[in-house]
Short mmCIF file of C-alpha atoms and ligand atoms in Angstrom, two decimals:
data_model
loop_
_atom_site.label_atom_id
_atom_site.label_comp_id
_atom_site.label_asym_id
_atom_site.label_seq_id
_atom_site.Cartn_x
_atom_site.Cartn_y
_atom_site.Cartn_z
CA MET A 149 110.77 85.02 94.55
CA ALA A 150 111.11 85.64 98.50
CA TYR A 151 109.02 88.30 99.68
CA GLU A 152 109.49 90.06 103.42
CA THR A 153 106.60 92.42 103.50
CA ILE A 154 103.90 90.44 101.79
CA LEU A 155 102.74 86.93 101.35
CA TYR A 156 102.19 85.49 98.07
CA HIS A 157 100.26 82.16 97.41
CA VAL A 158 98.91 80.59 94.36
CA ALA A 159 96.54 77.83 94.61
CA ASP A 160 93.43 76.66 92.05
CA GLY A 161 93.81 79.56 90.02
CA VAL A 162 93.68 81.96 92.48
CA ALA A 163 96.88 84.10 93.42
CA THR A 164 96.53 85.86 97.10
CA ILE A 165 98.69 88.68 97.82
CA THR A 166 98.52 89.66 101.65
CA LEU A 167 100.09 92.76 102.96
CA ASN A 168 102.02 91.73 106.15
CA ARG A 169 103.26 94.52 108.26
CA PRO A 170 100.49 94.18 110.88
CA ASP A 171 102.39 96.15 113.71
CA LYS A 172 101.89 99.35 111.45
CA ILE A 173 98.62 98.19 110.22
CA ASN A 174 100.19 97.27 106.93
CA ALA A 175 101.47 100.91 106.15
CA PHE A 176 103.34 100.81 102.92
CA ASN A 177 107.13 101.39 102.94
CA ASP A 178 109.16 101.43 99.89
CA GLN A 179 109.87 97.58 100.05
CA MET A 180 106.30 96.76 100.58
CA ILE A 181 105.11 98.80 97.41
CA GLY A 182 108.00 96.98 95.42
CA GLU A 183 107.09 93.81 96.45
CA THR A 184 103.63 94.29 95.79
CA ILE A 185 104.18 95.66 92.19
CA ASN A 186 106.35 92.33 91.84
CA ALA A 187 103.59 89.90 93.03
CA PHE A 188 101.15 91.81 90.67
CA LYS A 189 103.54 91.28 87.58
CA ALA A 190 104.28 87.39 88.70
CA ALA A 191 100.34 86.87 88.74
CA ASP A 192 99.91 88.68 85.34
CA ARG A 193 102.42 86.59 83.99
CA ASP A 194 101.20 83.21 85.40
CA SER A 195 98.60 81.62 83.02
CA ALA A 196 97.41 79.35 85.85
CA VAL A 197 96.45 82.82 87.80
CA ARG A 198 92.89 83.47 86.84
CA CYS A 199 91.82 85.49 89.87
CA LEU A 200 93.77 87.49 92.29
CA VAL A 201 92.92 88.37 96.00
CA LEU A 202 94.60 91.47 97.95
CA THR A 203 94.29 91.40 101.49
CA GLY A 204 96.11 92.39 104.97
CA VAL A 205 97.27 90.51 107.93
CA GLY A 206 95.91 91.82 111.12
CA ARG A 207 93.44 94.56 111.98
CA GLY A 208 93.78 96.68 108.90
CA PHE A 209 93.99 96.24 105.34
CA SER A 210 96.55 99.25 105.02
CA SER A 211 97.08 102.48 106.86
CA GLY A 212 98.54 103.88 103.80
CA GLN A 213 102.30 105.56 103.41
CA ASP A 214 104.55 104.49 106.17
CA LEU A 215 104.85 108.14 107.46
CA SER A 216 108.17 107.01 109.52
CA GLU A 217 109.86 107.10 105.92
CA PHE A 218 108.79 110.92 105.75
CA LEU A 219 109.07 112.10 109.59
CA ASN A 220 112.73 113.88 109.11
CA ARG A 221 112.98 113.87 105.36
CA ASP A 222 115.41 115.77 103.84
CA GLU A 223 114.78 119.12 101.79
CA GLU A 224 115.23 117.49 98.70
CA ALA A 225 113.02 114.62 99.05
CA SER A 226 110.10 114.93 96.33
CA ILE A 227 106.70 113.36 97.35
CA GLY A 228 105.80 113.65 93.54
CA GLU A 229 108.65 111.52 92.81
CA HIS A 230 107.88 108.94 95.54
CA LEU A 231 104.44 108.75 94.27
CA ARG A 232 105.63 108.30 90.52
CA ARG A 233 108.21 105.74 91.31
CA GLY A 234 105.83 103.68 93.74
CA TYR A 235 102.03 103.73 93.97
CA HIS A 236 101.57 104.83 90.35
CA GLN A 237 103.03 101.84 89.04
CA LEU A 238 101.02 99.82 91.27
CA ILE A 239 97.73 101.33 90.65
CA ARG A 240 98.47 100.97 86.77
CA GLN A 241 99.55 97.16 87.35
CA MET A 242 96.19 96.76 89.11
CA VAL A 243 93.82 98.43 86.63
CA ASN A 244 95.87 97.29 83.49
CA LEU A 245 95.98 93.69 84.78
CA GLU A 246 93.33 91.77 82.72
CA LYS A 247 92.30 89.38 85.41
CA PRO A 248 89.59 89.97 88.32
CA ILE A 249 91.17 91.68 91.58
CA ILE A 250 88.99 90.80 94.53
CA GLY A 251 89.94 93.62 97.62
CA ALA A 252 89.39 91.58 100.79
CA ILE A 253 89.01 94.60 102.97
CA ASN A 254 89.92 92.92 106.51
CA GLY A 255 89.71 96.15 108.54
CA ILE A 256 91.11 99.77 108.56
CA VAL A 257 91.73 101.36 105.06
CA ALA A 258 93.72 104.61 105.14
CA GLY A 259 95.51 106.99 103.02
CA ALA A 260 97.04 105.73 100.20
CA GLY A 261 96.02 102.10 101.11
CA MET A 262 92.49 103.43 100.02
CA GLY A 263 93.99 104.07 96.87
CA VAL A 264 95.12 100.49 96.42
CA ALA A 265 91.80 99.18 97.68
CA LEU A 266 89.92 101.06 95.17
CA ALA A 267 92.09 99.74 92.22
CA ALA A 268 90.71 96.42 93.01
CA ASP A 269 87.77 95.51 90.84
CA ILE A 270 85.27 94.07 93.63
CA ARG A 271 85.50 94.79 97.47
CA ILE A 272 84.34 92.68 100.04
CA ALA A 273 84.85 94.36 103.42
CA SER A 274 84.35 92.79 106.98
CA ASP A 275 81.99 94.45 109.09
CA ASN A 276 84.56 96.06 111.34
CA ALA A 277 86.45 97.66 108.50
CA TYR A 278 86.58 101.37 107.91
CA PHE A 279 87.58 103.74 105.19
CA MET A 280 89.46 106.97 106.11
CA LEU A 281 91.00 109.35 103.71
CA ALA A 282 93.80 110.60 106.45
CA PHE A 283 95.61 112.90 103.96
CA SER A 284 93.98 116.27 105.13
CA ARG A 285 95.01 115.54 108.87
CA ILE A 286 98.61 115.72 107.84
CA GLY A 287 97.94 118.67 105.49
CA LEU A 288 97.96 116.77 102.05
CA ILE A 289 95.65 116.10 99.33
CA PRO A 290 94.33 112.56 98.52
CA ASP A 291 96.62 110.84 96.06
CA SER A 292 97.22 107.25 94.61
CA GLY A 293 94.60 107.73 92.12
CA LEU A 294 91.86 108.40 94.61
CA ASN A 295 90.92 111.85 92.98
CA TRP A 296 90.22 109.86 90.04
CA PHE A 297 88.47 106.84 91.73
CA LEU A 298 86.53 108.17 94.51
CA PRO A 299 84.59 110.74 92.96
CA ARG A 300 83.55 108.02 90.17
CA ILE A 301 82.40 105.75 92.72
CA VAL A 302 80.76 107.79 95.60
CA GLY A 303 80.16 111.00 93.50
CA TYR A 304 81.96 114.25 93.82
CA SER A 305 80.40 115.47 97.32
CA ARG A 306 80.86 112.50 99.41
CA ALA A 307 84.18 112.13 97.78
CA TYR A 308 85.03 115.69 98.83
CA GLU A 309 83.56 115.32 102.16
CA MET A 310 85.68 112.16 102.86
CA ALA A 311 88.84 114.31 101.77
CA VAL A 312 88.14 117.67 103.75
CA THR A 313 86.97 115.67 107.14
CA ALA A 314 89.02 112.67 107.04
CA ASP A 315 86.38 111.23 109.08
CA ARG A 316 86.01 107.24 109.14
CA VAL A 317 83.33 105.69 106.89
CA PRO A 318 82.23 102.50 108.62
CA ALA A 319 81.75 99.15 106.56
CA ASN A 320 77.76 99.70 106.48
CA GLN A 321 77.90 102.97 105.24
CA ALA A 322 80.71 102.17 102.40
CA LEU A 323 78.22 99.51 101.23
CA GLU A 324 75.60 102.29 101.02
CA TRP A 325 78.01 104.60 99.11
CA GLY A 326 78.87 102.00 96.72
CA LEU A 327 82.70 101.77 97.90
CA VAL A 328 82.23 98.01 98.95
CA ASN A 329 80.09 95.21 97.03
CA ARG A 330 79.55 93.36 100.22
CA VAL A 331 79.94 93.49 104.02
CA VAL A 332 80.28 90.01 105.79
CA PRO A 333 80.78 89.06 109.24
CA ALA A 334 84.44 89.49 109.92
CA GLU A 335 85.17 85.97 110.90
CA GLN A 336 83.53 84.55 107.63
CA LEU A 337 85.69 87.05 105.54
CA PRO A 338 88.46 84.59 104.32
CA GLU A 339 85.88 81.70 103.43
CA ILE A 340 83.39 84.21 101.67
CA VAL A 341 86.33 85.67 99.48
CA ALA A 342 87.42 82.32 98.71
CA ALA A 343 84.33 81.45 97.41
CA TRP A 344 83.99 84.54 95.30
CA ALA A 345 87.60 83.84 94.05
CA HIS A 346 86.96 80.34 93.19
CA ARG A 347 83.79 81.41 91.22
CA LEU A 348 85.77 84.07 89.30
CA ALA A 349 88.63 81.68 88.69
CA SER A 350 86.36 79.35 87.05
CA GLY A 351 84.40 81.67 84.72
CA PRO A 352 85.23 83.03 81.54
CA THR A 353 88.30 84.79 82.49
CA LEU A 354 89.09 85.95 79.05
CA ALA A 355 86.03 87.79 78.78
CA TYR A 356 86.33 89.00 82.52
CA GLY A 357 89.70 90.80 81.70
CA LEU A 358 88.21 92.30 78.15
CA THR A 359 85.26 93.57 80.34
CA LYS A 360 87.46 95.22 82.84
CA ARG A 361 89.49 96.84 79.90
CA ALA A 362 86.12 98.01 78.28
CA MET A 363 84.91 99.59 81.32
CA ASN A 364 88.15 101.21 82.32
CA ARG A 365 88.87 102.71 79.05
CA GLY A 366 85.03 103.47 78.85
CA TRP A 367 85.35 106.25 81.57
CA ASP A 368 87.10 108.53 79.02
CA MET A 369 85.14 107.79 76.10
CA SER A 370 82.04 109.14 74.28
CA LEU A 371 79.24 106.72 73.82
CA GLU A 372 80.46 106.47 70.15
CA GLU A 373 83.97 105.75 70.95
CA ALA A 374 82.70 103.18 73.69
CA LEU A 375 80.29 101.45 71.14
CA ALA A 376 82.97 101.03 68.55
CA TYR A 377 85.46 99.71 71.15
CA GLU A 378 83.23 96.96 72.74
CA ALA A 379 82.23 95.92 69.55
CA TYR A 380 86.04 95.50 68.73
CA LEU A 381 86.31 93.59 71.91
CA GLN A 382 83.48 91.46 71.47
CA GLU A 383 85.26 90.25 68.32
CA VAL A 384 88.06 88.93 70.59
CA ALA A 385 85.54 87.39 73.05
CA GLY A 386 83.32 85.84 69.95
CA ARG A 387 86.48 84.06 68.68
CA SER A 388 87.21 82.47 72.11
CA GLU A 389 86.90 78.98 72.99
CA ASP A 390 84.68 79.94 76.20
CA ASN A 391 82.25 81.58 73.77
CA ARG A 392 81.89 78.32 72.04
CA GLU A 393 81.68 76.23 75.19
CA GLY A 394 79.04 78.63 76.65
CA ILE A 395 76.77 78.45 73.84
CA ALA A 396 77.15 74.68 73.51
CA ALA A 397 76.50 74.37 77.34
CA PHE A 398 73.50 76.38 77.14
CA PHE A 399 71.70 74.09 74.34
CA GLU A 400 72.93 70.98 76.24
CA LYS A 401 71.53 72.17 79.60
CA ARG A 402 74.69 71.77 81.55
CA GLU A 403 77.18 73.98 83.30
CA ALA A 404 79.75 75.42 81.14
CA ARG A 405 83.45 74.52 81.64
CA PHE A 406 85.33 77.40 81.20
CA THR A 407 89.12 77.77 80.57
CA GLY A 408 89.79 81.22 80.17
CA SER A 409 90.92 80.76 76.53
C1 LHQ B 876 101.71 103.93 111.19
C2 LHQ B 876 100.70 104.19 110.25
C3 LHQ B 876 101.38 104.89 109.12
C4 LHQ B 876 103.54 104.61 110.35
C5 LHQ B 876 99.70 103.23 111.77
N1 LHQ B 876 102.62 104.72 109.43
N2 LHQ B 876 102.78 103.65 111.38
C6 LHQ B 876 102.16 109.32 99.90
C7 LHQ B 876 103.34 109.85 99.47
C8 LHQ B 876 104.18 110.47 100.55
C9 LHQ B 876 103.87 111.02 101.79
C10 LHQ B 876 102.99 110.68 102.30
O1 LHQ B 876 101.71 110.19 102.08
C11 LHQ B 876 101.38 109.60 101.11
C12 LHQ B 876 100.22 108.96 101.02
C13 LHQ B 876 99.45 108.66 102.26
O2 LHQ B 876 99.06 107.37 102.46
S1 LHQ B 876 99.23 109.82 103.35
C14 LHQ B 876 98.07 109.22 104.49
C15 LHQ B 876 99.18 108.08 105.60
N3 LHQ B 876 98.27 107.33 106.45
C16 LHQ B 876 97.94 108.11 107.69
O3 LHQ B 876 98.05 109.28 108.01
C17 LHQ B 876 97.18 107.24 108.67
C18 LHQ B 876 97.87 107.17 109.99
N4 LHQ B 876 97.45 106.38 110.86
C19 LHQ B 876 96.32 106.61 111.67
O4 LHQ B 876 95.83 107.71 111.71
C20 LHQ B 876 96.08 105.68 112.70
O5 LHQ B 876 97.00 104.60 112.90
C21 LHQ B 876 94.69 104.87 112.06
C22 LHQ B 876 93.58 105.67 112.13
C23 LHQ B 876 95.04 104.25 110.80
C24 LHQ B 876 94.72 103.34 113.03
O6 LHQ B 876 94.38 104.11 114.56
P1 LHQ B 876 94.36 103.09 115.49
O7 LHQ B 876 93.39 101.90 115.47
O8 LHQ B 876 94.43 103.94 117.08
O9 LHQ B 876 95.93 102.65 115.65
P2 LHQ B 876 97.14 103.11 115.91
O10 LHQ B 876 97.25 104.53 115.48
O11 LHQ B 876 97.76 102.70 117.56
O12 LHQ B 876 98.48 102.31 114.86
C25 LHQ B 876 99.01 100.94 115.40
C26 LHQ B 876 100.50 101.19 115.15
O13 LHQ B 876 100.73 101.32 113.78
C27 LHQ B 876 101.14 102.49 115.77
O14 LHQ B 876 102.43 101.90 116.27
P3 LHQ B 876 102.93 101.85 117.60
O15 LHQ B 876 104.22 101.54 117.61
O16 LHQ B 876 102.31 103.11 118.41
O17 LHQ B 876 102.00 100.77 118.13
C28 LHQ B 876 101.18 103.46 114.93
O18 LHQ B 876 102.09 104.41 114.93
C29 LHQ B 876 101.32 102.39 113.48
N5 LHQ B 876 101.04 103.11 112.01
N6 LHQ B 876 99.54 103.81 110.70
N7 LHQ B 876 100.78 105.29 108.18
#
């Protein structure tokens, strides 16, 4: 499929989706939301893909919604409908996709771009990146799942502070708050992310996918429900080739060769 606002590339088990509207710091217009959803669907369907990377071209990951689409909107335009048709599908697609997604945070992250970044499973940020909620500066509330993701990741008070001040949270503070897993020198981001992606794509990816499902569903479960659900999913993992191979490799004192099956 030909994309115009993103780049999509698959190599060595890793699908890389690159937001590509650098003159607007990768602001999401309708086309880019649609193409990003389609790329995630393609990576989901492709059994050769075992790990995904989401990143951006230029000095930002994403500045959020392309505000030019809302500058002179007519009275009938519904932001709620825009969210339901676009961002909600994208966020769901990412969270329900049972393959690890690495957000390679290459710079500025603002507004809905932050919701998309937080829907990734692991975030590795360049040292010049910053996060900014931006919404309150234009009289809006956080959206794109941010009211769900952000307090769970950083705690309510930090999340609320970010929402009402719209202040920038630089990479080092983002690391301290748990918004990102690692901060790396900007020039080394591509190679460090590639090493992470290779590592994950060579792992027991069926188990990685089930882990993602267990942890995401677990947010809304009681302990009893979570115990029952993980026992059920462990039955599935326990019947995998990777489980057999992992145990054999342990006793043969060698590296396991996982296939994700
Ligand atoms: C942009 C944008 C942008 C268009 C930079 N749009 N052009 C959902 C549903 C419906 C409605 C509304 O919202 C939502 C969810 C949301 O995401 S709301 C939040 C939307 N995002 C923002 O409010 C952030 C707007 N951008 C900024 O505040 C700044 O650009 C930041 C702080 C991100 C970066 O500042 P600078 O480094 O100083 O760069 P800049 O402002 O000079 O931007 C570079 C260019 O990119 C510039 O264009 P120009 O033609 O002057 O070079 C900006 O107009 C354009 N751009 N963000 N979201």
